[in-house]
Coordinates of C-alpha atoms and ligand atoms in Angstrom, one line a residue:
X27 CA 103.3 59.7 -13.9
X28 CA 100.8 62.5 -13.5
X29 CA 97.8 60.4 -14.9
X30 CA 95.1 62.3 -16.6
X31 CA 91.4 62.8 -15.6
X32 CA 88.3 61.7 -17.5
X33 CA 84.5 62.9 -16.6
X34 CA 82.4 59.9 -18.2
X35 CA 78.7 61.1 -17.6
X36 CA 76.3 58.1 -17.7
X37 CA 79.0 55.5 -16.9
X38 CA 77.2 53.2 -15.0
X39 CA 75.6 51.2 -18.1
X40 CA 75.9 50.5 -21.5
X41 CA 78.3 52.8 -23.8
X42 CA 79.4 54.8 -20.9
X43 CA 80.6 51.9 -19.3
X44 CA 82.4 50.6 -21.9
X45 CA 84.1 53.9 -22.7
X46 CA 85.5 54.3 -18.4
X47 CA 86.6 50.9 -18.3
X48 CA 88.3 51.0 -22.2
X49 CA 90.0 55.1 -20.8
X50 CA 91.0 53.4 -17.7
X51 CA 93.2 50.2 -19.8
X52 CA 94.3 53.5 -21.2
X53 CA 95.5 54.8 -18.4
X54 CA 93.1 57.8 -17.9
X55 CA 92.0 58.0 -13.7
X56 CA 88.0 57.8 -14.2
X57 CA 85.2 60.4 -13.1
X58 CA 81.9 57.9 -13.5
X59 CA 78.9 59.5 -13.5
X60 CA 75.1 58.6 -12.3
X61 CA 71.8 59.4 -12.1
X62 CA 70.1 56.4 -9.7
X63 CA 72.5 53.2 -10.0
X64 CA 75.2 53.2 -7.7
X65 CA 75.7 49.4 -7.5
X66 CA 76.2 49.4 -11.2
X67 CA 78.6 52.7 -11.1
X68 CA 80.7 50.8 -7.7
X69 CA 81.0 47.9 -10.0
X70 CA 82.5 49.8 -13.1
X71 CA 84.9 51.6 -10.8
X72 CA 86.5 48.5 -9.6
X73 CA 87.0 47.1 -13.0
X74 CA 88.2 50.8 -13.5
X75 CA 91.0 50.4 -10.8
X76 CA 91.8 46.7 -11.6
X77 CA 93.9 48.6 -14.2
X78 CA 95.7 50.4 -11.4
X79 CA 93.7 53.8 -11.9
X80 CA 91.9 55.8 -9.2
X81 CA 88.1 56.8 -9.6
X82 CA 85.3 58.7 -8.2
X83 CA 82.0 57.9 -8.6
X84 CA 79.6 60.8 -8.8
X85 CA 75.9 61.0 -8.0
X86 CA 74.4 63.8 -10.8
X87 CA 71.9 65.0 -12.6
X88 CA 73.4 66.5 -15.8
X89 CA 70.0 68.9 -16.0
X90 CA 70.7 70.3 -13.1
X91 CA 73.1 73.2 -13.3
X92 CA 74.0 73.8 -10.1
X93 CA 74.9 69.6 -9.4
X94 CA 77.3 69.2 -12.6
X95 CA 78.7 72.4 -10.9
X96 CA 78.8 70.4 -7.4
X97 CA 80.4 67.9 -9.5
X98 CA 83.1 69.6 -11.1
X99 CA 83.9 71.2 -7.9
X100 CA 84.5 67.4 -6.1
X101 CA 86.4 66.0 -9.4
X102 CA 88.9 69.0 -9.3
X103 CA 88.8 68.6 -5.6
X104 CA 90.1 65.2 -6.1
X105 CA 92.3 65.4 -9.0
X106 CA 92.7 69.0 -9.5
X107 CA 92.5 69.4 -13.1
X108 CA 89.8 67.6 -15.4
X109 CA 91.5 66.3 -19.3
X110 CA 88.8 65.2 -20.8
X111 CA 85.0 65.2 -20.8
X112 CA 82.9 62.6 -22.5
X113 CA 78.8 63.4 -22.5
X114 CA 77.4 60.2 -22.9
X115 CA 74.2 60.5 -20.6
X116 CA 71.2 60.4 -22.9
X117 CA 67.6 58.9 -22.9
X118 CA 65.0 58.6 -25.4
X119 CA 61.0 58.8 -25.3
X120 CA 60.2 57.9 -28.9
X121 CA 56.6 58.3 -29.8
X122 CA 55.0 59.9 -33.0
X123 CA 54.9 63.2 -33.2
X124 CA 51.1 63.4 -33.0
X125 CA 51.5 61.3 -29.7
X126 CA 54.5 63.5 -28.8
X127 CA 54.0 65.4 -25.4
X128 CA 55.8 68.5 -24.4
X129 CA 56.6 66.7 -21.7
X130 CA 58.0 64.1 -23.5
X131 CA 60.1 66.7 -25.8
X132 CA 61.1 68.7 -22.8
X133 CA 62.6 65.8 -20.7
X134 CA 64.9 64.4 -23.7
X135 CA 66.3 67.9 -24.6
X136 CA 66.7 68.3 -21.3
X137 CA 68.8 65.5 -20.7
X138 CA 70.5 65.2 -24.0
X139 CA 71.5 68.6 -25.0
X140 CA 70.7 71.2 -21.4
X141 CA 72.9 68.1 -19.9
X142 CA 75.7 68.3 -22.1
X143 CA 75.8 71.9 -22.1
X144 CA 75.7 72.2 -18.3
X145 CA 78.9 70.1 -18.4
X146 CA 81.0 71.7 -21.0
X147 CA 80.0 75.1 -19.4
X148 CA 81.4 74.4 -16.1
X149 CA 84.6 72.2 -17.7
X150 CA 85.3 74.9 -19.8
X151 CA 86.9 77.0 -17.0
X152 CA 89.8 74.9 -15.1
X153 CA 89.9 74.0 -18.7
X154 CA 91.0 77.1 -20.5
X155 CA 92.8 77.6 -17.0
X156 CA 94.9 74.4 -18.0
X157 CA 94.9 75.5 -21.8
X158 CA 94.5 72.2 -23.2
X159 CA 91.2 70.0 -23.1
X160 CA 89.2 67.2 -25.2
X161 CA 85.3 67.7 -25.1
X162 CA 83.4 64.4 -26.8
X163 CA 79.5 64.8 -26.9
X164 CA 77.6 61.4 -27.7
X165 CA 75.6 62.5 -31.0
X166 CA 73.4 59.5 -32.9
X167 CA 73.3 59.0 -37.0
X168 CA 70.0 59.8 -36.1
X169 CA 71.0 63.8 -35.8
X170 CA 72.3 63.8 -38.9
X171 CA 68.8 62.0 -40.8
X172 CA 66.2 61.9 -38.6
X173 CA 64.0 59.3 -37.6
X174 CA 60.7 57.8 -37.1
X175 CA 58.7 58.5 -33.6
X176 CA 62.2 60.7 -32.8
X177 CA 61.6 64.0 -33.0
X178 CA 62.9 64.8 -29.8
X179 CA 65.6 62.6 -29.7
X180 CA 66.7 63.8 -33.7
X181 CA 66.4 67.7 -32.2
X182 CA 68.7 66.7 -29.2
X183 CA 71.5 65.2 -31.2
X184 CA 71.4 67.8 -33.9
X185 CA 71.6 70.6 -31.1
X186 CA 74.7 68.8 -29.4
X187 CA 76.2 68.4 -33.2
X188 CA 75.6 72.6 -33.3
X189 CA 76.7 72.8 -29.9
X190 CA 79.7 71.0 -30.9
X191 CA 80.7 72.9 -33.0
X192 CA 80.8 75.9 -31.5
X193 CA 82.3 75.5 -28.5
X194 CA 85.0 74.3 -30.9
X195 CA 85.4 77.3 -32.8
X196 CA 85.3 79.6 -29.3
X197 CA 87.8 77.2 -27.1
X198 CA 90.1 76.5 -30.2
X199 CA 92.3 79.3 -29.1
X200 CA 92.9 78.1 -25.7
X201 CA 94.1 74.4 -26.9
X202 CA 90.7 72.7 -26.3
X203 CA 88.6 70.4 -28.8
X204 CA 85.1 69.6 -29.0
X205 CA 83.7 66.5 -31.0
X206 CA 80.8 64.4 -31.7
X207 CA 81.0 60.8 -32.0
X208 CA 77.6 59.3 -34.0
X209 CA 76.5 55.8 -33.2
X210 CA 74.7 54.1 -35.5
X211 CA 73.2 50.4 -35.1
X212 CA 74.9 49.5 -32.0
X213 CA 74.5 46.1 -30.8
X214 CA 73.3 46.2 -26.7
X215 CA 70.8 43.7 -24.9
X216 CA 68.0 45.4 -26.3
X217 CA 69.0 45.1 -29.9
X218 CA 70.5 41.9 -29.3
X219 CA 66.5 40.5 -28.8
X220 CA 65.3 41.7 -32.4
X221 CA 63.9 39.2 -35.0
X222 CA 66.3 37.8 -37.2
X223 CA 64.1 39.5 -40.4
X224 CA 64.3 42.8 -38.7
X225 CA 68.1 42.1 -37.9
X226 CA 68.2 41.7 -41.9
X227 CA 66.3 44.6 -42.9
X228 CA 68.6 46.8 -40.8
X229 CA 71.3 45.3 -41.7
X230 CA 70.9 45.9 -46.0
X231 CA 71.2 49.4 -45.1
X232 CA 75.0 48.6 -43.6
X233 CA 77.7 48.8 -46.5
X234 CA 79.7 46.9 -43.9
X235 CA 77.0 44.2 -43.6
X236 CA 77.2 44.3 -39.5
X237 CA 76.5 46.3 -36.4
X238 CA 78.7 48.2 -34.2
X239 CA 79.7 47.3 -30.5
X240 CA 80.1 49.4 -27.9
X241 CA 83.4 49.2 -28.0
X242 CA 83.7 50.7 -31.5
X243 CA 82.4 53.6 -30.0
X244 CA 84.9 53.5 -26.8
X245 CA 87.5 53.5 -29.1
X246 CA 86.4 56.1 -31.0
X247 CA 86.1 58.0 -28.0
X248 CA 89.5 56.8 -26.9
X249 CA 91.1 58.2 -30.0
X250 CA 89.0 61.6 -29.4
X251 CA 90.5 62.5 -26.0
X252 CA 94.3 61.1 -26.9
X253 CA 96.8 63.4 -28.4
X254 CA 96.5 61.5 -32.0
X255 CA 93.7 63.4 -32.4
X256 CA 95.5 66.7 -31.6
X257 CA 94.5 68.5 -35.2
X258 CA 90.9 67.3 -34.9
X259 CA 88.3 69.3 -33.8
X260 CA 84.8 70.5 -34.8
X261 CA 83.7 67.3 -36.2
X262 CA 81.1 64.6 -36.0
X263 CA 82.4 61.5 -36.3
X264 CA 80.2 58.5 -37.6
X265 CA 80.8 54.9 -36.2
X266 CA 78.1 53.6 -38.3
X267 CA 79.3 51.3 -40.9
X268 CA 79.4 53.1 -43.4
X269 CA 75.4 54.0 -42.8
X270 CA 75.4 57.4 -43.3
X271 CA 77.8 58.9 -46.0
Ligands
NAP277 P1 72.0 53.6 -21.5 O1 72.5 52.2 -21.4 O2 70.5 53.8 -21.4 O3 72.7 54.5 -20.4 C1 72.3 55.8 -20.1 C2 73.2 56.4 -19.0 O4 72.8 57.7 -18.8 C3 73.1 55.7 -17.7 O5 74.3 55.6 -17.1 C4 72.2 56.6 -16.9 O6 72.5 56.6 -15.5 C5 72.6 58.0 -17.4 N1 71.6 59.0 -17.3 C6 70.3 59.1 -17.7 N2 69.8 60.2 -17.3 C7 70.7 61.0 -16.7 C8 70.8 62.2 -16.1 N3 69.7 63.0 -16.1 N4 71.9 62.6 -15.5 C9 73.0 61.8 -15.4 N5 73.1 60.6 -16.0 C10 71.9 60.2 -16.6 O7 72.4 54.4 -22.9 P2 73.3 53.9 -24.1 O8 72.5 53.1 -25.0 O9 74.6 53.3 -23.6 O10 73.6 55.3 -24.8 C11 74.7 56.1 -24.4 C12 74.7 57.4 -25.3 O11 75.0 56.9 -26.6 C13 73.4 58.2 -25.3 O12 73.7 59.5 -25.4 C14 72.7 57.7 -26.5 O13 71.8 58.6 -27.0 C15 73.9 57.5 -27.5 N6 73.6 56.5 -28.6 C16 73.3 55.2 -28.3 C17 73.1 54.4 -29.4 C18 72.8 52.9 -29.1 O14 72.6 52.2 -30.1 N7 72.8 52.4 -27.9 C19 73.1 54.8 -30.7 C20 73.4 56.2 -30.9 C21 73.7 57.0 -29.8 P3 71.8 55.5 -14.5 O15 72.4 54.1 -14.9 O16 72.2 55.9 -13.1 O17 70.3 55.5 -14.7

């Protein structure tokens, strides 16, 4: 069987992890992508292949345009053809807005939204060349509403929501979809440390009284780039507990 190809970017840790390893029990072959920690992205491609998929692991800074091009050309070098792209990578630098640098506004949107369009720009080709694609950007709840000492991080996710949408209404016609996914509270080590009384606070704002795993989001994402999706595309999808409605 002619498996298909994921790009995960970010894949070494946390949500991107989650989301190569779940695509790989799926039966996708697995493009993990890194910025600095290859011991972490070796370990998430065996787990990958213990479910008898291949896997590359590439070293890439989504900013940079011509590396996610280096990067494309070794995946389709590989695999020859790319399915589906997930842009996960993302960082924050929340501050208030008085405190905000440019620096620290420059570096988020660089990563966050510059990185995701560098991808999609250079998957777009071998995938209108294919005719058929599945584009997933990580957006945040906090796109939608904004936040708190996130300014940068609220502009990022909005852009990728625009972004989103856009490339959906220009690739439509060649059988490709874009979405966003939107975390909300997802439970990760660093959440998992809170005080119970800020747990509860955050929690009265969840109609669904808990928070999300990162594997509510894989499997979101999972439902993204499968065919069950096949008549969705354009939209932001909120794995938030009901949070934002
Ligand atoms: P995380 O654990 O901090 O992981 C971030 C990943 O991005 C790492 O694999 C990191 O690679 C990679 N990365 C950072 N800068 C990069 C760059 N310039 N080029 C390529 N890769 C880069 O993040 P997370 O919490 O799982 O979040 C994943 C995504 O979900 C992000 O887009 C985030 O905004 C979004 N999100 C998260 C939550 C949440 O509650 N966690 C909520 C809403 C949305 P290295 O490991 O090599 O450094």
């Amino acid at each position: 069987m002619d498996k298909k190809v994921a790009l995960i970017t970010g894949a070494s840790q946390g949500i991107g992890r989650t989301i190569a390893i779940k695509m790989a029990e799926e039966g996708y072959n697995i493009v993990i992508n890194y910025i600095g920690d290859e011991t972490n992205a070796i370990e998430v491609s065996k787990e990958c292949e213990a479910h008898g998929v291949e896997t590359l692991c590439v070293m890439a800074d989504v900013t940079n345009f011509e590396a996610v091009g280096e990067m494309f050309a070794t995946i389709l070098d590989k695999f020859g053809k790319i399915d589906v792209l997930v842009n996960n990578s993302g960082i924050t630098k929340d501050t208030l807005l008085l405190r905000m640098s440019e620096a620290d506004f420059d570096s988020v949107i660089d990563v966050n939204l510059k990185g995701t369009f560098n991808c999609i720009k250079h998957a777009a080709k071998p995938m209108m060349k294919q005719r058929s694609g599945s584009i997933i950007s990580m957006a945040s709840v906090i796109g939608l509403i904004g936040n708190v000492g996130q300014a940068n991080y609220a502009a990022s996710k909005a852009g990728i929501i625009g972004l989103t949408k856009s490339v959906a209404r220009e690739l439509a016609p060649r059988g490709i979809r874009a979405n966003a996914v939107a975390p909300g509270f997802i439970s990760t080590k660093m959440t998992d440390v809170l005080d119970e009384k800020v747990k509860n606070a955050i929690l009265s704002n969840i109609p669904l009284n808990d928070f999300g795993t990162m594997e509510d989001v894989a499997d979101m994402v999972c439902f993204l780039a499968s065919d069950k999706s096949r008549y969705v595309t354009g939209q932001v999808l909120n794995v938030d507990g009901g949070m934002v409605m």
